[in-house]
mmCIF file of C-alpha atoms in Angstrom:
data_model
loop_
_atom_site.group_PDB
_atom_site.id
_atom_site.type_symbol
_atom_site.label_atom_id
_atom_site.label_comp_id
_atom_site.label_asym_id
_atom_site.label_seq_id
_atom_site.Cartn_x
_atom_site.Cartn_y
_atom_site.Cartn_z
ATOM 1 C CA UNK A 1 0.478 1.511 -13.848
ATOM 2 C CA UNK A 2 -3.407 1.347 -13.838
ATOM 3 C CA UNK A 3 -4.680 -2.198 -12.245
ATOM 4 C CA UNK A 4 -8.792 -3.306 -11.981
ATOM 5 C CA UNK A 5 -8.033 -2.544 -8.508
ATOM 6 C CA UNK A 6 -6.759 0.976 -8.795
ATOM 7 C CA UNK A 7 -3.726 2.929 -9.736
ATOM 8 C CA UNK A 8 -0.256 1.229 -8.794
ATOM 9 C CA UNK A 9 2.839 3.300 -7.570
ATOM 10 C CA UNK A 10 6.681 1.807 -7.794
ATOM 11 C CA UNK A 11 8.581 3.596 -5.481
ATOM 12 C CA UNK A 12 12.463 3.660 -4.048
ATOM 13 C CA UNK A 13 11.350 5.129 -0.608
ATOM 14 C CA UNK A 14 8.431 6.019 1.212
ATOM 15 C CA UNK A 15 8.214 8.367 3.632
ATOM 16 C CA UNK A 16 7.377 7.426 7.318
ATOM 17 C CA UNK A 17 8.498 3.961 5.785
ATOM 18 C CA UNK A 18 12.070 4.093 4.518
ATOM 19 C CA UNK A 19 13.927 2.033 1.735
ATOM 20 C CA UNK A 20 12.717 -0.513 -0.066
ATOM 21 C CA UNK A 21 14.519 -2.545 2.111
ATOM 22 C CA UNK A 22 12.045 -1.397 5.054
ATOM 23 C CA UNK A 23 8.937 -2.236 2.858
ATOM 24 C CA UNK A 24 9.963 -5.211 1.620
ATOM 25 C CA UNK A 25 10.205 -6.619 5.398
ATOM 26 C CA UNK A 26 6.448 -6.088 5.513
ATOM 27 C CA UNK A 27 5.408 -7.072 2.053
ATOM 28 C CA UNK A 28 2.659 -9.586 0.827
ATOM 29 C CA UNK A 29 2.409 -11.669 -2.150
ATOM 30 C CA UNK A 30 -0.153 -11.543 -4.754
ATOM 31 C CA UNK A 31 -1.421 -11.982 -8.266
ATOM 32 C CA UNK A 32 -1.433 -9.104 -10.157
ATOM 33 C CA UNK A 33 -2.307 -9.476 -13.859
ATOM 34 C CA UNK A 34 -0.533 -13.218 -14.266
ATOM 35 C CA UNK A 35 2.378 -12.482 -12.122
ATOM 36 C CA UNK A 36 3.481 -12.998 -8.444
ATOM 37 C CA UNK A 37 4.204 -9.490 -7.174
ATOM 38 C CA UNK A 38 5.234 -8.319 -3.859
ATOM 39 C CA UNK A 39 3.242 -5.426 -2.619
ATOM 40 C CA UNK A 40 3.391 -3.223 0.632
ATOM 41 C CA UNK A 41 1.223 -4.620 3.075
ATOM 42 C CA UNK A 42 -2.111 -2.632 4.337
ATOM 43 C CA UNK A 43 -0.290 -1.484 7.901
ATOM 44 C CA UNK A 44 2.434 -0.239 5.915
ATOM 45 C CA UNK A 45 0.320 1.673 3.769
ATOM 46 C CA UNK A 46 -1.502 3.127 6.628
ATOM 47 C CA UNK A 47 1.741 4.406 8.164
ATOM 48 C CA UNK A 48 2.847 6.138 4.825
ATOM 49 C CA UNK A 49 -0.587 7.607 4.173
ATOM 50 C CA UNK A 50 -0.224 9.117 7.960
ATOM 51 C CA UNK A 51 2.621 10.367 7.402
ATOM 52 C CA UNK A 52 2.282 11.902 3.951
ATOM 53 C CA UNK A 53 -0.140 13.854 5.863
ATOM 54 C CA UNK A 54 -1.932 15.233 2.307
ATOM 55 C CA UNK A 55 -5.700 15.528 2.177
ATOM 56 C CA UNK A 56 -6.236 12.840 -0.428
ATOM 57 C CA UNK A 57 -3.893 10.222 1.579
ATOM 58 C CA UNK A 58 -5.844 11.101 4.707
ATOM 59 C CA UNK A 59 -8.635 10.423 2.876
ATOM 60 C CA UNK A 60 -7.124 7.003 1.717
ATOM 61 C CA UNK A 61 -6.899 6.039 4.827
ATOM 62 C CA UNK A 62 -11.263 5.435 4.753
ATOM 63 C CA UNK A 63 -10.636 3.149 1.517
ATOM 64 C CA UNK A 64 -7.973 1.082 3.593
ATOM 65 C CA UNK A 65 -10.693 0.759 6.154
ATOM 66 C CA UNK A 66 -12.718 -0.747 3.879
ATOM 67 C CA UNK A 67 -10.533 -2.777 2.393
ATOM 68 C CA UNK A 68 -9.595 -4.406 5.485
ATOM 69 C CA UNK A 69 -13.103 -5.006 6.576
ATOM 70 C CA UNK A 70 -13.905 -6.795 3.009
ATOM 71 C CA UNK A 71 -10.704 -9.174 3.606
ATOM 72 C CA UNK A 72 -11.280 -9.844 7.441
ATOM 73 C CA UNK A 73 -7.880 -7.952 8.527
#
């Protein structure tokens, strides 16, 4: 699913996460076009990005960055 913020994956498990169950403990609420949604929260992210360990993921890991400066995290 495309969003205006970027590409958005549904997933049963992540690795260096776990189950959804795992995620979900972590997960934030937000608005995503006209609907509450829970999402996996930016540390959670981080920790599946590490541990994907691909090139593109690492280089995620400079958007997350960013994204937490923008939002004061």
């Amino acid at each position: 699913m495309s969003t205006t913020a970027g590409d958005l994956d549904l997933l049963g498990e992540v690795a260096g996460v776990g189950a959804f169950a795992d995620v979900a403990r972590d997960a934030v609420t937000m608005e995503l076009q006209g609907r509450r949604v829970r999402v996996m929260s930016l540390d959670t992210l981080e920790r599946a990005k590490r541990a994907a360990g691909r090139r593109r993921d690492l280089l995620d890991l400079a958007e997350i960055r960013e994204i937490r400066r923008r939002v004061g995290s």
